[in-house]
Coordinates of N, CA and C in Angstrom, one line a residue:
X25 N 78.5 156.7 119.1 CA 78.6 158.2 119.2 C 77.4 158.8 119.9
X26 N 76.6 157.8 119.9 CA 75.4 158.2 121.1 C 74.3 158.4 119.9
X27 N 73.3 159.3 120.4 CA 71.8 159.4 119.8 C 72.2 160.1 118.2
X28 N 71.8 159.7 117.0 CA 71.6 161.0 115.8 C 71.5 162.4 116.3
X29 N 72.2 163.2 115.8 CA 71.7 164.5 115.6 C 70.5 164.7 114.6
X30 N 70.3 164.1 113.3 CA 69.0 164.4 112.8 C 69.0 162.9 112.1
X31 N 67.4 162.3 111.8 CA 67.3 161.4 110.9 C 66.9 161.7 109.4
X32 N 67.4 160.8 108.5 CA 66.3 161.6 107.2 C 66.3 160.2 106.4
X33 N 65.7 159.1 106.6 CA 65.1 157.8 105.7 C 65.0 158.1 104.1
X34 N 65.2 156.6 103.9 CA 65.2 156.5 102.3 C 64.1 156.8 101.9
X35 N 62.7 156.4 102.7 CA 62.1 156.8 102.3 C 61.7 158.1 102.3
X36 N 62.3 159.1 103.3 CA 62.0 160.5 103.1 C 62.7 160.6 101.8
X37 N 63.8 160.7 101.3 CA 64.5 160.8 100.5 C 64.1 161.0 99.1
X38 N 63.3 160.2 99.3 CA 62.3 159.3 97.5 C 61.1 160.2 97.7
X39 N 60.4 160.3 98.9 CA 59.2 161.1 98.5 C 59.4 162.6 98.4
X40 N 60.8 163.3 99.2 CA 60.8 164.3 98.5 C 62.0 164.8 97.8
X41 N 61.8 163.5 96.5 CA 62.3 163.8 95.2 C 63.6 164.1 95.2
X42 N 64.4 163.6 96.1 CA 66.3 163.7 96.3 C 66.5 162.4 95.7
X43 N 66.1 161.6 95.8 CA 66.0 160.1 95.3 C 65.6 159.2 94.7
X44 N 65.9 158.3 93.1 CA 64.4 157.7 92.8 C 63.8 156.5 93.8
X45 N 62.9 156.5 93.2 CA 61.8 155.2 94.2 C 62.4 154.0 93.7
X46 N 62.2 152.8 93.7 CA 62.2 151.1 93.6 C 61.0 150.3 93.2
X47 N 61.3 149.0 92.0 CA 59.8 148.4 92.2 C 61.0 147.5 92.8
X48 N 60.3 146.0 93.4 CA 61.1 144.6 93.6 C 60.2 143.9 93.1
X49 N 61.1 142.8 92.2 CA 60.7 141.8 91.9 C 62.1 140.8 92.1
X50 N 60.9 139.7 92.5 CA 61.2 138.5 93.3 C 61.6 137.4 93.0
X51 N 62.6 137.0 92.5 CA 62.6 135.5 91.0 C 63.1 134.8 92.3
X52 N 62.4 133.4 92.5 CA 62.6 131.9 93.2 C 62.6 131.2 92.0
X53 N 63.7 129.9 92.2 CA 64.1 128.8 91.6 C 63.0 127.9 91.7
X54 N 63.2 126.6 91.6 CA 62.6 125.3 92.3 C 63.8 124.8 93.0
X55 N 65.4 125.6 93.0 CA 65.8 125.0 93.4 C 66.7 125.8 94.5
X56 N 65.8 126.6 94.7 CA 66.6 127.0 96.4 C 67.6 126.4 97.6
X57 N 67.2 124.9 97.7 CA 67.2 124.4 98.7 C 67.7 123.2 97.9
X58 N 68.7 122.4 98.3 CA 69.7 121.1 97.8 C 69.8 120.0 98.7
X59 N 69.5 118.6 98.4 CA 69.8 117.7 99.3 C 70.9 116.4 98.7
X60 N 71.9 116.7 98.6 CA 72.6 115.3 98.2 C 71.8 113.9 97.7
X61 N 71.8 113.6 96.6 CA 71.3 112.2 96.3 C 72.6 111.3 95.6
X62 N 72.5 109.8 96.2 CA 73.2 109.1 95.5 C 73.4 109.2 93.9
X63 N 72.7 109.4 93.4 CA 72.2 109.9 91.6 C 73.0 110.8 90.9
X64 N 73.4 112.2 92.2 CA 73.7 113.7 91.6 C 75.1 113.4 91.6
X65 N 76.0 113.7 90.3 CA 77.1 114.0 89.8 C 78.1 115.0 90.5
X66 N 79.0 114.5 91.5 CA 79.9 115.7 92.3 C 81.5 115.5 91.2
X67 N 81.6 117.0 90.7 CA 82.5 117.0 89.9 C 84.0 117.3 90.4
X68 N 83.9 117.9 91.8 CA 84.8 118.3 92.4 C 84.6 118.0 93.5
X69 N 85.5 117.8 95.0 CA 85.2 118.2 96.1 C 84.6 116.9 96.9
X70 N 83.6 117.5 98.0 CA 83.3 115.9 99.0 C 81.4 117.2 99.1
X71 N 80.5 115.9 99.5 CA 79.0 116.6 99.8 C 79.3 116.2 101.0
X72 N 78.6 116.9 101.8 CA 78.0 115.8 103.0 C 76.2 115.5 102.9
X73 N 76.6 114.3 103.2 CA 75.2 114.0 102.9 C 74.1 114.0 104.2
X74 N 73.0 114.4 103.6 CA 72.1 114.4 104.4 C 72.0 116.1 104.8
X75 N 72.7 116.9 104.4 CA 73.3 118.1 104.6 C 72.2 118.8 104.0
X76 N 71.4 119.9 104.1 CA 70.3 120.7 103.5 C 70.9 122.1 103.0
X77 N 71.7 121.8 102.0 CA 72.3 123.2 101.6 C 71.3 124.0 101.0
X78 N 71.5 125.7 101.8 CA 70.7 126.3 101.4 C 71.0 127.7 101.1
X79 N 70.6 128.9 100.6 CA 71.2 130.2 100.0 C 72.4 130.5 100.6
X80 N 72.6 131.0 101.4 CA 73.8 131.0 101.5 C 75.0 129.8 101.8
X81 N 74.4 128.7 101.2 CA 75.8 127.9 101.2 C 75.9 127.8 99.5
X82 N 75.0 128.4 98.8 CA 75.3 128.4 97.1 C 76.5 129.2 96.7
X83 N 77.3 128.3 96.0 CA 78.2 129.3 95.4 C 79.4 129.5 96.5
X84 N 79.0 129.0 97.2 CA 80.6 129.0 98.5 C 81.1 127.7 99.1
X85 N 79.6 127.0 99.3 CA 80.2 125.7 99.7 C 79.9 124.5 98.7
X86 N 78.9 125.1 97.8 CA 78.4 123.7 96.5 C 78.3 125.0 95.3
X87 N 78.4 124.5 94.1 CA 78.1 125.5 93.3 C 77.8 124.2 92.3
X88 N 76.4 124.7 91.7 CA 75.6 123.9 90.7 C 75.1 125.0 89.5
X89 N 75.8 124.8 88.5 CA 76.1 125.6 87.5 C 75.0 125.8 87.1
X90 N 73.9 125.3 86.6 CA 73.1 124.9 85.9 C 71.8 125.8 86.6
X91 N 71.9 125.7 88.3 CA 70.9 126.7 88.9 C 71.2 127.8 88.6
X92 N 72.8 128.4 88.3 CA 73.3 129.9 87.7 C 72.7 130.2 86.9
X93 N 72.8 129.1 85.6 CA 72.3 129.9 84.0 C 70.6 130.0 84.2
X94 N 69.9 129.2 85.0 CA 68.7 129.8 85.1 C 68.2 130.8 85.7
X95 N 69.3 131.3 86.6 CA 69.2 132.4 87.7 C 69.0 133.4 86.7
X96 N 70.5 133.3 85.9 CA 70.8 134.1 84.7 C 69.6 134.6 83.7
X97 N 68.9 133.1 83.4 CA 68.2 133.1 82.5 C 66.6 134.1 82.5
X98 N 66.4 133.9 84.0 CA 65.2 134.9 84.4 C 65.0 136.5 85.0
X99 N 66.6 136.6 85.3 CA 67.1 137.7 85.5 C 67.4 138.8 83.8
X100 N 67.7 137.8 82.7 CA 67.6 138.7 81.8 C 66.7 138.9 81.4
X101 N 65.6 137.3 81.6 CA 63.9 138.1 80.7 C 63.7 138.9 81.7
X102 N 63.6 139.0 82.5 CA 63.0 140.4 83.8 C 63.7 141.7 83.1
X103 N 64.5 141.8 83.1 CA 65.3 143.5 82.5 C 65.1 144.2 80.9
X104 N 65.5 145.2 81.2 CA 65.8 145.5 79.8 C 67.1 145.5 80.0
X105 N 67.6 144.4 78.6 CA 69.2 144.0 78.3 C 70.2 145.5 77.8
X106 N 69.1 146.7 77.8 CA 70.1 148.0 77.3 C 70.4 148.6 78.4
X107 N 69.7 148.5 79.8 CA 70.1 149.2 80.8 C 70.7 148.7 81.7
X108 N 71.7 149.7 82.4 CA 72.4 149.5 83.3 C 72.3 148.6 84.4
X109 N 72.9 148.0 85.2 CA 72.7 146.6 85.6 C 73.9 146.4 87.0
X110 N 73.1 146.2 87.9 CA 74.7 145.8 89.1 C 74.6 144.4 89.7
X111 N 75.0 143.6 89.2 CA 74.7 142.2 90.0 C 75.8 142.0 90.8
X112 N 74.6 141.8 92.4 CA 76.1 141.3 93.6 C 75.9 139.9 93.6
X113 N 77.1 139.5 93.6 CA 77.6 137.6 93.9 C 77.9 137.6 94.7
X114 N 78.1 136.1 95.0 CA 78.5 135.3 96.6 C 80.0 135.6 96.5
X115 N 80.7 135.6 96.1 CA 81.9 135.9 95.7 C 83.0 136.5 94.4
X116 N 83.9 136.2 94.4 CA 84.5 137.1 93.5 C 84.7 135.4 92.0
X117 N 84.7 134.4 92.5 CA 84.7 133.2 91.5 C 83.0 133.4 91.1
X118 N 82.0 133.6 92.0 CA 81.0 133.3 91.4 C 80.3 134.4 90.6
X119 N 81.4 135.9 90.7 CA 80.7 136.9 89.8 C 81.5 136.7 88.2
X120 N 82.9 136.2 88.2 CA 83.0 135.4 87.3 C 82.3 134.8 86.0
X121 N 81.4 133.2 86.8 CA 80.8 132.4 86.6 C 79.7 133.2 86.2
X122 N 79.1 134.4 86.8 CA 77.5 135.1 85.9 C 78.3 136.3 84.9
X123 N 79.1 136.6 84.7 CA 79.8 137.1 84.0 C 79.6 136.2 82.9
X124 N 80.1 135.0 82.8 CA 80.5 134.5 81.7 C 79.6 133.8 81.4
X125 N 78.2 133.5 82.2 CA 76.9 133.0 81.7 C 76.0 134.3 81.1
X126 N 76.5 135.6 81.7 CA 75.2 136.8 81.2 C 75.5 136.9 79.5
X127 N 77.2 136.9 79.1 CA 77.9 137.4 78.2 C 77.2 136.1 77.1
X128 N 77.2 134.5 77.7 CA 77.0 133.2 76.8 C 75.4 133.8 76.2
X129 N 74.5 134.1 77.8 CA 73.2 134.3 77.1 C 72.2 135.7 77.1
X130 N 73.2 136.7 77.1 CA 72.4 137.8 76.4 C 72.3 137.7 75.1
X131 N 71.3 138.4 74.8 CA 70.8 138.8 72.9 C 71.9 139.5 72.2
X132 N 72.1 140.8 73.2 CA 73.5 141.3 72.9 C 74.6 140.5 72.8
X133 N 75.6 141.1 71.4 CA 76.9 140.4 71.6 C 77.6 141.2 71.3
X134 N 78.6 141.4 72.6 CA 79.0 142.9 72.1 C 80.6 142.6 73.2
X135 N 81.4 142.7 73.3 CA 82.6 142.9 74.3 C 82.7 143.3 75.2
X136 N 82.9 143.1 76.1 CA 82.6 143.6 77.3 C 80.9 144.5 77.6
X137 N 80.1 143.6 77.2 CA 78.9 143.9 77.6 C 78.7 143.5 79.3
X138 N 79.1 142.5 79.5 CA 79.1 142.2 80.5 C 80.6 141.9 81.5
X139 N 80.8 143.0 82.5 CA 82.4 142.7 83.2 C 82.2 142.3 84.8
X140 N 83.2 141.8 85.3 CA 83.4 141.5 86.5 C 84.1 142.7 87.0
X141 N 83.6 143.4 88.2 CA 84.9 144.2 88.8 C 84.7 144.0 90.3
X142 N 85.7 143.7 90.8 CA 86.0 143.0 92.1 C 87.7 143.5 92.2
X143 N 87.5 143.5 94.1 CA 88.7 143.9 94.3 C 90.1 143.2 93.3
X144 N 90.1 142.3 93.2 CA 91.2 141.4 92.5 C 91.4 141.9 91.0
X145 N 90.6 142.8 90.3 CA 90.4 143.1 89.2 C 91.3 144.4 88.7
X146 N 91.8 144.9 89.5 CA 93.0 145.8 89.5 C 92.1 146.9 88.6
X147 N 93.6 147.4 88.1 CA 93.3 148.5 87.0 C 92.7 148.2 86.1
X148 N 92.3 146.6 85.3 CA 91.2 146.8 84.5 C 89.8 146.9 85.2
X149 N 90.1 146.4 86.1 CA 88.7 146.5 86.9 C 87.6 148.0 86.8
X150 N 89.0 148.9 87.5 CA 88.5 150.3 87.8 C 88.2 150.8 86.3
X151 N 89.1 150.4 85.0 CA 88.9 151.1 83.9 C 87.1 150.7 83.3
X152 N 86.9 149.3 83.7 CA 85.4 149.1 83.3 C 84.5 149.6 84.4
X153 N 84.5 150.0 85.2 CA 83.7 150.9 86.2 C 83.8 152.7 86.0
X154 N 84.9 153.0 85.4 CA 85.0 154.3 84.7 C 83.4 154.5 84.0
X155 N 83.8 153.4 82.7 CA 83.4 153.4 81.4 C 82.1 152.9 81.6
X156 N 81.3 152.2 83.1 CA 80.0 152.1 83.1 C 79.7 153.3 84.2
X157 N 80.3 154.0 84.7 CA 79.5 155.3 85.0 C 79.3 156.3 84.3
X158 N 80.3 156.4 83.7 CA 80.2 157.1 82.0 C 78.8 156.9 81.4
X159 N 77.6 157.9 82.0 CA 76.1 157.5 81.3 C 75.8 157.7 79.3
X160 N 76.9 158.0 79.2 CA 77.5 158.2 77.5 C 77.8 157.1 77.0
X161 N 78.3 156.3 77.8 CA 79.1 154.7 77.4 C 77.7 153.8 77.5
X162 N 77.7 152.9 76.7 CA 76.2 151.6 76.8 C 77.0 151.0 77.6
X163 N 78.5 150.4 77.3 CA 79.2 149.3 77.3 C 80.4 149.5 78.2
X164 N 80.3 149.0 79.4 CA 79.9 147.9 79.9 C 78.2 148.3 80.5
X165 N 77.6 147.5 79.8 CA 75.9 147.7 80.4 C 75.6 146.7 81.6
X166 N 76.3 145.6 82.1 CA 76.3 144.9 83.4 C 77.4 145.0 83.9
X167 N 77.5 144.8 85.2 CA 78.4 144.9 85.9 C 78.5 143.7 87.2
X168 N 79.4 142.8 87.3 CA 79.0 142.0 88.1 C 80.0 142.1 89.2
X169 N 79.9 141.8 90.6 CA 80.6 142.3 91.7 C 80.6 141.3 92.6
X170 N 81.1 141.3 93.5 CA 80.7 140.6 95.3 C 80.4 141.6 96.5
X171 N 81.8 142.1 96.9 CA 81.6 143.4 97.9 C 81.9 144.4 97.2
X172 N 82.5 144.7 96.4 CA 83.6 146.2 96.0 C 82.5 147.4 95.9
X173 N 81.5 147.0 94.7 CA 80.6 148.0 94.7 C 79.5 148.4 95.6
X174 N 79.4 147.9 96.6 CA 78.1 147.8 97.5 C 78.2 149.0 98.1
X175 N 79.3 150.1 98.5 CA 79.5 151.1 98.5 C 80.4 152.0 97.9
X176 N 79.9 153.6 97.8 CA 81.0 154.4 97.0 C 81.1 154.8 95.5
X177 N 80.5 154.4 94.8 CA 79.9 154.0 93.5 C 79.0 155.1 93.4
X178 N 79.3 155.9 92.0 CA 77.9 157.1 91.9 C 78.3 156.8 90.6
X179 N 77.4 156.0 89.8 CA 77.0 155.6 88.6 C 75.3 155.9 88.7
X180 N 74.6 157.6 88.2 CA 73.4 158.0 88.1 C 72.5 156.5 87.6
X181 N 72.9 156.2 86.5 CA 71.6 155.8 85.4 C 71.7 154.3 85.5
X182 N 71.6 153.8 86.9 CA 71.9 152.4 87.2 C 70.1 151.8 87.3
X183 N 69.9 151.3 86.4 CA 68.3 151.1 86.7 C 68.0 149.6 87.1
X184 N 68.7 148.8 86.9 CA 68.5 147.5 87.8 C 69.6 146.7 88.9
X185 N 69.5 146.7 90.2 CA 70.0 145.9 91.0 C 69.6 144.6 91.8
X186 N 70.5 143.7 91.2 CA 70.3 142.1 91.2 C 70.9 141.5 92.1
X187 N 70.2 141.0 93.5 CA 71.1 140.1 94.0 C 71.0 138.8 94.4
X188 N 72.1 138.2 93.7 CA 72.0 136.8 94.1 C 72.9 136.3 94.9
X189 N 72.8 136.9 95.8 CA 73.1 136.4 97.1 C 72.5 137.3 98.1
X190 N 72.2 136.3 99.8 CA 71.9 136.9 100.4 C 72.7 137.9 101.0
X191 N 72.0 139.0 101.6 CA 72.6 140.7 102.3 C 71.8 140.2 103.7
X192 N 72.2 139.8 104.5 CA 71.8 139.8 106.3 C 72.2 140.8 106.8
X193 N 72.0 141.8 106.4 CA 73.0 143.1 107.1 C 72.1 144.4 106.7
X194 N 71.2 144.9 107.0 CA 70.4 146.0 106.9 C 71.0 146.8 106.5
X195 N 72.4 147.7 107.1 CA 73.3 148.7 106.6 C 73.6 148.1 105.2
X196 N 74.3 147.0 104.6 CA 74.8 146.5 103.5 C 73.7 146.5 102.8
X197 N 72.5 146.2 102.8 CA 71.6 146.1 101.6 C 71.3 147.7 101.8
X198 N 71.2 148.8 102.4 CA 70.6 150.0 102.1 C 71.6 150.8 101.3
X199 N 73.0 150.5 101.5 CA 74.1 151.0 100.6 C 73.9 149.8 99.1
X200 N 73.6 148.8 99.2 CA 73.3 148.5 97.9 C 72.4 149.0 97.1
X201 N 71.3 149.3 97.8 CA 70.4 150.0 97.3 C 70.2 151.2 97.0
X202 N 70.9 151.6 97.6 CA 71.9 153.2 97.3 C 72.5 153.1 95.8
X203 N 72.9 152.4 95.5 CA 73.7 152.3 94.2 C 72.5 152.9 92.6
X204 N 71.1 152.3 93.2 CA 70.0 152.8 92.1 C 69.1 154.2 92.5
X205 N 69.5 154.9 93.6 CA 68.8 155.3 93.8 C 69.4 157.1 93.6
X206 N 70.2 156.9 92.5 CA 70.9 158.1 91.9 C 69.7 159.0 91.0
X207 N 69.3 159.9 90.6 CA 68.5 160.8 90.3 C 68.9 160.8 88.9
X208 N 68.4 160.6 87.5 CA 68.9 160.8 86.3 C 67.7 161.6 85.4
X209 N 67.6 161.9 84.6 CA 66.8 162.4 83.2 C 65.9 161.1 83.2
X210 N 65.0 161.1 82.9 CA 63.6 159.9 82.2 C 64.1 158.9 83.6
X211 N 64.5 158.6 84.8 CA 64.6 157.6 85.0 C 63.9 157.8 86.4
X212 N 62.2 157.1 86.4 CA 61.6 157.4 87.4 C 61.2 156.5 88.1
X213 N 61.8 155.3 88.2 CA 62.7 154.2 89.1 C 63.3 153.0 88.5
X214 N 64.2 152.4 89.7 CA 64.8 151.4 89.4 C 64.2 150.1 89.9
X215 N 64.9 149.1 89.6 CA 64.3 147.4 89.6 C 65.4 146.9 90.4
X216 N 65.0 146.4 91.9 CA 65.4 145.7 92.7 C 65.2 143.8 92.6

């Protein structure tokens, strides 16, 4: 369409107060990076060996359950388990899979504390995205996704966005980050 007619940056946005601000914090594994060994247990499927699987082949081309629940595991001590929560996945099996590891190991035990909503998720899908924009509702207090929510979504009181998977897409991660950067009562930023 040729040149902008005007610019206006996230960061103008945040400093003058249309937007909240962001901290980031950074959780690495030890196990980022995968090499096939004669030793490791393949439950499904074929490795190739000698193959250096790495972030983005997690969860699409090898999925090692066990690097999830720890994903899981430091992603909950990092939060508060009462506030709102958007985790994007590698796909729609692997928001699933943190779905059903957030639900095994949060403190909370509560039903639908933690939902999947992904295109495939139909009308229940949209009914637990209702009920977590709903800043009245606790429950559903996570929400786990792939693409669906990354845009479009005005849920104010969203104070942490988690992603475990990579965003190579500058537009895609600024609309994800869009998602926390809703203006609410007491909430004077969110956790990237």
């Amino acid at each position: 369409f040729g040149e902008p007619v005007y610019k206006y940056s996230l960061k103008e946005g945040i400093q003058d107060g249309f937007l909240t601000p962001f901290k980031v914090k950074r959780i690495q594994t030890t196990l980022d990076e995968y090499i096939y060994t004669s030793d490791d247990i393949i439950l499904d499927g074929e490795v190739e060996e000698g193959y250096v699987y790495k972030e983005s082949d997690f969860n699409k081309k090898i999925i090692i359950k066990e690097r999830e629940i720890k994903r899981v595991q430091e992603m909950l001590a990092n939060i508060n388990q009462q506030e709102k929560t958007l985790v994007f996945c590698a796909n729609q099996a692997h928001a699933a899979m943190v779905r059903d590891i957030i639900n095994q190991e949060v403190k909370v035990k509560k039903t639908d504390y933690c939902v999947r909503v992904t295109a495939n998720d139909g009308e229940a899908g949209e009914a637990f995205l209702r009920r977590f924009q709903d800043n009245e509702n606790r429950i559903p207090t996570i929400l786990t996704t792939s693409q669906k929510l990354s845009t479009g979504v005005n849920a104010r009181n969203i104070r942490n966005i988690v992603l475990m998977r990579p965003v190579d897409n500058m537009i895609e991660f600024k609309q994800i980050i869009g998602r926390g950067t809703r203006l609410f009562d007491g909430k004077s930023y969110f956790t990237i």
